[in-house]
Amino acid sequence: MERVRAILEAHVERAYAPYSGFPVVALVEAEGESFLGVNVENPSFPLSQCAERNAVAAMVLAGKRRIDRVHIYSPKGPIPPCGGCRQVLLEFGSPGTEVVMHGPEGYVVRTLGELLPLGFRL
């Protein structure tokens, strides 16, 4: 867990969060590989991109389709993924997939099923 946390902390400054001041970095573990993403804001907030979805896009680009675990870090504290990201993570994960939410003082672990109990699946 400490190795992953060090990676997250090392990359959080790459987030582009000039409007909210809320940088986030995500690391998706998928099929033996890791994929990073950071949030990218836009002054038209609906056009902003979440770190979790950017990490999932990198995973998909690499040809992976199964999320094993997700790590999220913000210097603002352990934060959960937004509702949209929860649904995207569920597309490639399962209700039992762990989401590890890191902050400067430690981390909290929940499953996607706990974060999104009625997730939409086809």
Coordinates of N, CA, C and O in Angstrom, one line a residue:
M1 N 0.8 -1.2 0.0 CA 0.0 0.0 0.0 C 0.9 1.3 0.0 O 0.5 2.2 -0.6
E2 N 2.0 1.2 0.7 CA 2.9 2.4 0.8 C 3.5 2.7 -0.6 O 3.7 3.9 -0.9
R3 N 3.8 1.7 -1.4 CA 4.4 1.9 -2.7 C 3.4 2.6 -3.6 O 3.7 3.6 -4.3
V4 N 2.1 2.2 -3.6 CA 1.1 2.9 -4.4 C 0.9 4.3 -3.9 O 0.8 5.2 -4.7
R5 N 0.8 4.5 -2.6 CA 0.7 5.8 -2.0 C 1.8 6.8 -2.5 O 1.5 7.9 -2.8
A6 N 3.0 6.3 -2.5 CA 4.1 7.1 -3.0 C 4.0 7.5 -4.4 O 4.3 8.6 -4.8
I7 N 3.5 6.6 -5.2 CA 3.2 6.9 -6.7 C 2.2 7.9 -6.8 O 2.3 8.9 -7.5
L8 N 1.1 7.8 -6.0 CA 0.0 8.8 -6.1 C 0.5 10.1 -5.7 O 0.2 11.1 -6.3
E9 N 1.2 10.2 -4.5 CA 1.7 11.5 -4.1 C 2.6 12.1 -5.0 O 2.7 13.4 -5.2
A10 N 3.4 11.3 -5.7 CA 4.4 11.8 -6.7 C 3.7 12.4 -7.9 O 4.3 13.3 -8.6
H11 N 2.5 12.0 -8.2 CA 1.9 12.4 -9.5 C 0.7 13.4 -9.2 O 0.2 14.0 -10.2
V12 N 0.3 13.7 -8.0 CA -0.8 14.6 -7.8 C -0.6 16.0 -8.3 O -1.5 16.7 -8.7
E13 N 0.7 16.4 -8.3 CA 1.0 17.8 -8.8 C 0.7 17.9 -10.3 O 0.7 19.0 -10.9
R14 N 0.6 16.8 -11.0 CA 0.3 16.8 -12.4 C -1.2 17.1 -12.7 O -1.6 17.3 -13.9
A15 N -2.0 17.0 -11.7 CA -3.5 17.3 -11.9 C -3.6 18.7 -12.3 O -2.8 19.6 -12.0
Y16 N -4.6 19.0 -13.1 CA -4.9 20.4 -13.6 C -6.2 20.8 -12.9 O -7.3 20.5 -13.4
A17 N -6.0 21.5 -11.8 CA -7.2 21.9 -11.0 C -7.1 23.4 -10.6 O -7.2 23.7 -9.4
P18 N -7.0 24.3 -11.6 CA -6.8 25.7 -11.3 C -8.1 26.4 -10.8 O -8.1 27.4 -10.1
Y19 N -9.3 25.8 -11.0 CA -10.5 26.4 -10.7 C -11.0 26.0 -9.3 O -11.5 26.8 -8.5
S20 N -10.9 24.7 -9.0 CA -11.4 24.2 -7.7 C -10.3 24.1 -6.7 O -10.6 24.1 -5.5
G21 N -9.0 24.0 -7.1 CA -7.9 23.8 -6.2 C -8.0 22.5 -5.5 O -7.5 22.3 -4.4
F22 N -8.6 21.5 -6.2 CA -8.9 20.2 -5.6 C -8.2 19.1 -6.5 O -8.9 18.5 -7.3
P23 N -6.9 19.0 -6.4 CA -6.2 18.0 -7.3 C -6.5 16.5 -6.9 O -6.6 16.3 -5.7
V24 N -6.7 15.7 -7.8 CA -6.9 14.3 -7.6 C -6.1 13.4 -8.6 O -6.0 13.8 -9.7
V25 N -5.5 12.3 -8.1 CA -4.9 11.4 -8.9 C -5.5 10.0 -8.6 O -5.8 9.7 -7.4
A26 N -5.6 9.2 -9.6 CA -6.2 7.8 -9.5 C -5.3 6.8 -10.1 O -4.6 7.1 -11.1
L27 N -5.2 5.7 -9.5 CA -4.4 4.5 -10.1 C -5.4 3.3 -10.1 O -5.9 3.0 -9.1
V28 N -5.5 2.8 -11.3 CA -6.4 1.6 -11.5 C -5.4 0.4 -11.7 O -4.6 0.4 -12.5
E29 N -5.6 -0.6 -10.8 CA -4.9 -1.9 -11.0 C -5.8 -2.8 -11.8 O -6.9 -3.0 -11.5
A30 N -5.2 -3.3 -13.0 CA -6.0 -4.1 -13.9 C -5.2 -5.1 -14.5 O -4.2 -4.8 -15.2
E31 N -5.5 -6.4 -14.3 CA -4.9 -7.5 -14.9 C -3.3 -7.4 -14.9 O -2.6 -7.6 -15.8
G32 N -2.8 -7.1 -13.7 CA -1.4 -7.1 -13.4 C -0.7 -5.8 -13.8 O 0.6 -5.8 -13.7
E33 N -1.4 -4.8 -14.3 CA -0.8 -3.6 -14.6 C -1.4 -2.4 -13.9 O -2.5 -2.6 -13.4
S34 N -0.8 -1.3 -13.9 CA -1.3 -0.1 -13.2 C -1.5 1.1 -14.2 O -0.6 1.2 -15.0
F35 N -2.5 1.8 -14.0 CA -2.8 2.9 -14.9 C -3.2 4.2 -14.1 O -4.0 4.1 -13.2
L36 N -2.5 5.3 -14.4 CA -2.7 6.5 -13.7 C -3.6 7.5 -14.5 O -3.7 7.4 -15.7
G37 N -4.3 8.3 -13.7 CA -5.1 9.4 -14.3 C -5.1 10.5 -13.3 O -5.0 10.3 -12.1
V38 N -5.2 11.8 -13.8 CA -5.4 12.9 -12.9 C -6.7 13.7 -13.4 O -7.1 13.5 -14.6
N39 N -7.2 14.5 -12.5 CA -8.3 15.3 -13.0 C -7.8 16.5 -13.8 O -6.7 17.0 -13.7
V40 N -8.7 16.8 -14.8 CA -8.4 17.9 -15.7 C -9.6 18.8 -15.8 O -10.6 18.4 -16.3
E41 N -9.5 20.0 -15.2 CA -10.6 20.9 -15.1 C -10.7 21.8 -16.3 O -9.8 22.0 -17.1
N42 N -11.9 22.4 -16.5 CA -12.2 23.3 -17.5 C -13.1 24.4 -16.9 O -13.9 24.0 -16.0
P43 N -13.1 25.6 -17.3 CA -13.9 26.6 -16.7 C -15.4 26.3 -17.0 O -16.3 26.8 -16.2
S44 N -15.7 25.6 -18.0 CA -17.1 25.0 -18.2 C -17.1 23.7 -17.4 O -16.7 22.7 -18.0
F45 N -17.5 23.7 -16.2 CA -17.3 22.5 -15.3 C -17.8 21.2 -15.8 O -17.1 20.2 -15.6
P46 N -18.9 21.1 -16.6 CA -19.3 19.8 -17.1 C -18.3 19.2 -18.1 O -18.3 18.0 -18.3
L47 N -17.4 20.0 -18.6 CA -16.3 19.5 -19.5 C -15.1 19.0 -18.8 O -14.2 18.4 -19.4
S48 N -15.0 19.2 -17.5 CA -13.9 18.7 -16.7 C -13.9 17.1 -16.7 O -14.9 16.5 -16.9
Q49 N -12.7 16.6 -16.5 CA -12.6 15.1 -16.5 C -12.0 14.7 -15.1 O -11.1 15.2 -14.6
C50 N -12.6 13.6 -14.6 CA -12.2 13.1 -13.3 C -11.0 12.2 -13.5 O -10.8 11.5 -14.5
A51 N -10.2 12.1 -12.4 CA -9.0 11.3 -12.5 C -9.3 9.8 -12.7 O -8.6 9.1 -13.4
E52 N -10.4 9.4 -12.0 CA -10.7 7.9 -12.1 C -11.1 7.6 -13.6 O -10.6 6.5 -14.1
R53 N -11.8 8.4 -14.2 CA -12.2 8.1 -15.6 C -11.0 8.2 -16.6 O -10.9 7.4 -17.5
N54 N -10.1 9.1 -16.3 CA -8.9 9.2 -17.1 C -8.0 8.0 -16.9 O -7.4 7.5 -17.9
A55 N -7.9 7.4 -15.7 CA -7.2 6.2 -15.5 C -7.9 5.0 -16.2 O -7.2 4.2 -16.8
V56 N -9.2 5.0 -16.1 CA -9.9 3.9 -16.8 C -9.7 4.0 -18.3 O -9.5 3.0 -19.0
A57 N -9.7 5.2 -18.9 CA -9.4 5.4 -20.3 C -8.0 4.9 -20.7 O -7.9 4.2 -21.7
A58 N -7.0 5.1 -19.9 CA -5.7 4.6 -20.1 C -5.7 3.1 -20.1 O -5.0 2.4 -20.9
M59 N -6.4 2.5 -19.1 CA -6.5 1.1 -19.0 C -7.1 0.5 -20.3 O -6.6 -0.5 -20.8
V60 N -8.2 1.0 -20.7 CA -8.9 0.5 -21.9 C -8.0 0.7 -23.2 O -7.9 -0.2 -24.0
L61 N -7.3 1.8 -23.3 CA -6.4 2.0 -24.4 C -5.3 0.9 -24.4 O -4.9 0.5 -25.5
A62 N -4.9 0.4 -23.2 CA -3.9 -0.6 -23.1 C -4.5 -2.0 -23.4 O -3.7 -3.0 -23.3
G63 N -5.8 -2.1 -23.6 CA -6.4 -3.4 -23.9 C -6.9 -4.1 -22.7 O -7.3 -5.3 -22.9
K64 N -6.9 -3.5 -21.6 CA -7.4 -4.2 -20.4 C -8.9 -3.9 -20.2 O -9.4 -2.9 -20.6
R65 N -9.6 -4.9 -19.6 CA -11.0 -4.8 -19.4 C -11.5 -5.1 -18.0 O -12.7 -5.1 -17.8
R66 N -10.6 -5.5 -17.1 CA -11.1 -5.9 -15.7 C -10.3 -5.1 -14.7 O -9.1 -5.3 -14.5
I67 N -11.0 -4.3 -13.9 CA -10.4 -3.6 -12.8 C -10.3 -4.5 -11.6 O -11.3 -5.1 -11.2
D68 N -9.1 -4.6 -11.0 CA -8.9 -5.4 -9.8 C -9.0 -4.5 -8.5 O -9.5 -5.0 -7.5
R69 N -8.5 -3.3 -8.6 CA -8.5 -2.4 -7.4 C -8.3 -1.0 -7.9 O -7.7 -0.8 -8.9
V70 N -8.9 0.0 -7.2 CA -8.7 1.4 -7.5 C -8.2 2.1 -6.3 O -8.6 1.9 -5.2
H71 N -7.2 3.0 -6.6 CA -6.7 3.9 -5.5 C -6.9 5.3 -6.0 O -6.7 5.7 -7.1
I72 N -7.4 6.2 -5.0 CA -7.6 7.6 -5.3 C -6.9 8.4 -4.2 O -6.9 8.0 -3.0
Y73 N -6.2 9.5 -4.6 CA -5.5 10.3 -3.6 C -5.8 11.8 -3.9 O -5.8 12.2 -5.0
S74 N -6.0 12.5 -2.8 CA -6.1 13.9 -2.8 C -5.5 14.5 -1.6 O -5.7 13.9 -0.5
P75 N -4.7 15.6 -1.7 CA -4.2 16.2 -0.5 C -5.3 16.8 0.4 O -5.0 17.1 1.6
K76 N -6.5 16.8 -0.1 CA -7.6 17.3 0.7 C -8.2 16.3 1.6 O -9.1 16.5 2.4
G77 N -7.7 15.0 1.5 CA -8.1 13.9 2.4 C -8.7 12.8 1.6 O -8.8 12.9 0.4
P78 N -8.9 11.7 2.3 CA -9.5 10.5 1.6 C -10.9 11.0 1.0 O -11.7 11.4 1.8
I79 N -11.0 10.8 -0.3 CA -12.3 11.2 -0.9 C -12.8 10.1 -1.8 O -12.1 9.3 -2.4
P80 N -14.1 9.9 -1.8 CA -14.7 8.9 -2.7 C -14.8 9.4 -4.1 O -14.9 10.6 -4.3
P81 N -15.0 8.4 -5.0 CA -15.2 8.9 -6.4 C -16.6 9.4 -6.5 O -17.5 9.1 -5.8
C82 N -16.8 10.3 -7.5 CA -18.1 10.9 -7.7 C -19.1 9.8 -8.3 O -18.6 8.7 -8.6
G83 N -20.3 10.1 -8.3 CA -21.3 9.1 -8.8 C -21.1 8.6 -10.2 O -21.2 7.4 -10.5
G84 N -20.7 9.5 -11.1 CA -20.4 9.1 -12.5 C -19.2 8.1 -12.5 O -19.2 7.1 -13.3
C85 N -18.2 8.4 -11.8 CA -17.0 7.6 -11.8 C -17.3 6.2 -11.1 O -16.8 5.2 -11.6
R86 N -18.2 6.2 -10.1 CA -18.6 4.9 -9.5 C -19.2 4.0 -10.6 O -18.9 2.8 -10.6
Q87 N -20.1 4.6 -11.4 CA -20.7 3.8 -12.4 C -19.7 3.3 -13.5 O -19.8 2.2 -13.9
V88 N -18.8 4.2 -13.9 CA -17.8 3.8 -14.9 C -16.9 2.7 -14.3 O -16.5 1.7 -14.9
L89 N -16.5 2.8 -13.0 CA -15.6 1.8 -12.4 C -16.4 0.5 -12.3 O -15.8 -0.6 -12.5
L90 N -17.7 0.5 -12.0 CA -18.5 -0.7 -12.0 C -18.6 -1.4 -13.3 O -18.6 -2.6 -13.4
E91 N -18.5 -0.6 -14.4 CA -18.5 -1.2 -15.8 C -17.4 -2.2 -16.0 O -17.5 -3.2 -16.6
F92 N -16.2 -1.9 -15.4 CA -15.0 -2.7 -15.5 C -14.6 -3.5 -14.3 O -13.7 -4.3 -14.3
G93 N -15.3 -3.2 -13.2 CA -15.1 -3.9 -11.9 C -16.3 -4.8 -11.5 O -17.1 -5.2 -12.4
S94 N -16.4 -5.0 -10.2 CA -17.5 -5.7 -9.7 C -17.9 -5.1 -8.4 O -17.2 -4.3 -7.8
P95 N -19.1 -5.5 -7.8 CA -19.5 -4.9 -6.5 C -18.4 -5.2 -5.4 O -18.3 -4.4 -4.5
G96 N -17.6 -6.2 -5.6 CA -16.5 -6.5 -4.6 C -15.2 -5.8 -4.9 O -14.3 -6.0 -4.1
T97 N -15.1 -5.1 -6.0 CA -13.8 -4.4 -6.3 C -13.5 -3.4 -5.2 O -14.4 -2.5 -4.8
E98 N -12.3 -3.4 -4.7 CA -11.9 -2.5 -3.6 C -11.6 -1.1 -4.2 O -10.9 -1.0 -5.2
V99 N -12.0 -0.1 -3.5 CA -11.6 1.3 -3.8 C -10.9 1.8 -2.5 O -11.5 1.9 -1.4
V100 N -9.6 2.2 -2.7 CA -8.8 2.6 -1.6 C -8.7 4.2 -1.7 O -8.1 4.6 -2.7
M101 N -9.2 4.9 -0.8 CA -9.3 6.3 -0.8 C -8.2 6.9 0.1 O -8.3 6.7 1.3
H102 N -7.1 7.4 -0.5 CA -6.0 7.9 0.3 C -6.0 9.4 0.6 O -6.5 10.2 -0.3
G103 N -5.5 9.8 1.7 CA -5.3 11.2 2.0 C -4.0 11.3 2.7 O -3.3 10.4 3.0
P104 N -3.6 12.5 3.1 CA -2.3 12.8 3.8 C -2.2 12.0 5.1 O -1.1 11.6 5.5
E105 N -3.3 11.8 5.8 CA -3.3 11.1 7.1 C -3.5 9.6 7.1 O -3.5 9.0 8.1
G106 N -3.8 9.0 5.9 CA -4.1 7.6 5.9 C -5.1 7.3 4.7 O -5.2 8.0 3.8
Y107 N -5.7 6.1 4.9 CA -6.6 5.7 3.8 C -7.8 5.0 4.4 O -7.8 4.5 5.5
V108 N -8.9 4.9 3.5 CA -10.1 4.2 3.8 C -10.4 3.3 2.7 O -10.2 3.6 1.5
V109 N -10.9 2.0 3.0 CA -11.2 1.1 1.9 C -12.7 0.7 2.0 O -13.2 0.5 3.0
R110 N -13.3 0.8 0.8 CA -14.7 0.4 0.6 C -14.7 -0.4 -0.7 O -13.8 -0.3 -1.5
T111 N -15.8 -1.1 -0.9 CA -16.0 -1.8 -2.1 C -16.9 -1.0 -3.0 O -17.6 -0.1 -2.5
L112 N -16.9 -1.3 -4.3 CA -17.8 -0.5 -5.2 C -19.2 -0.8 -4.8 O -20.1 0.1 -4.9
G113 N -19.5 -2.0 -4.4 CA -20.9 -2.3 -3.9 C -21.3 -1.4 -2.8 O -22.5 -1.0 -2.7
E114 N -20.4 -1.1 -1.9 CA -20.7 -0.2 -0.8 C -20.9 1.2 -1.2 O -21.8 2.0 -0.8
L115 N -20.1 1.6 -2.2 CA -20.2 3.0 -2.7 C -21.3 3.2 -3.7 O -21.8 4.3 -3.8
L116 N -21.7 2.2 -4.4 CA -22.8 2.2 -5.4 C -23.7 1.0 -5.2 O -23.6 0.1 -6.0
P117 N -24.5 1.0 -4.2 CA -25.3 -0.2 -3.9 C -26.3 -0.6 -5.0 O -26.6 -1.8 -5.1
L118 N -26.7 0.3 -5.8 CA -27.7 0.0 -6.8 C -27.2 0.3 -8.2 O -27.9 0.9 -9.0
G119 N -25.9 0.0 -8.4 CA -25.3 0.3 -9.7 C -26.0 -0.3 -10.9 O -26.6 -1.4 -10.8
F120 N -26.0 0.4 -12.0 CA -26.7 0.0 -13.2 C -25.8 -1.0 -14.0 O -24.7 -0.7 -14.3
R121 N -26.3 -2.2 -14.3 CA -25.6 -3.1 -15.1 C -26.6 -3.8 -16.1 O -27.7 -4.0 -15.8
L122 N -26.0 -4.0 -17.3 CA -26.8 -4.7 -18.3 C -26.4 -6.2 -18.4 O -25.3 -6.5 -18.1

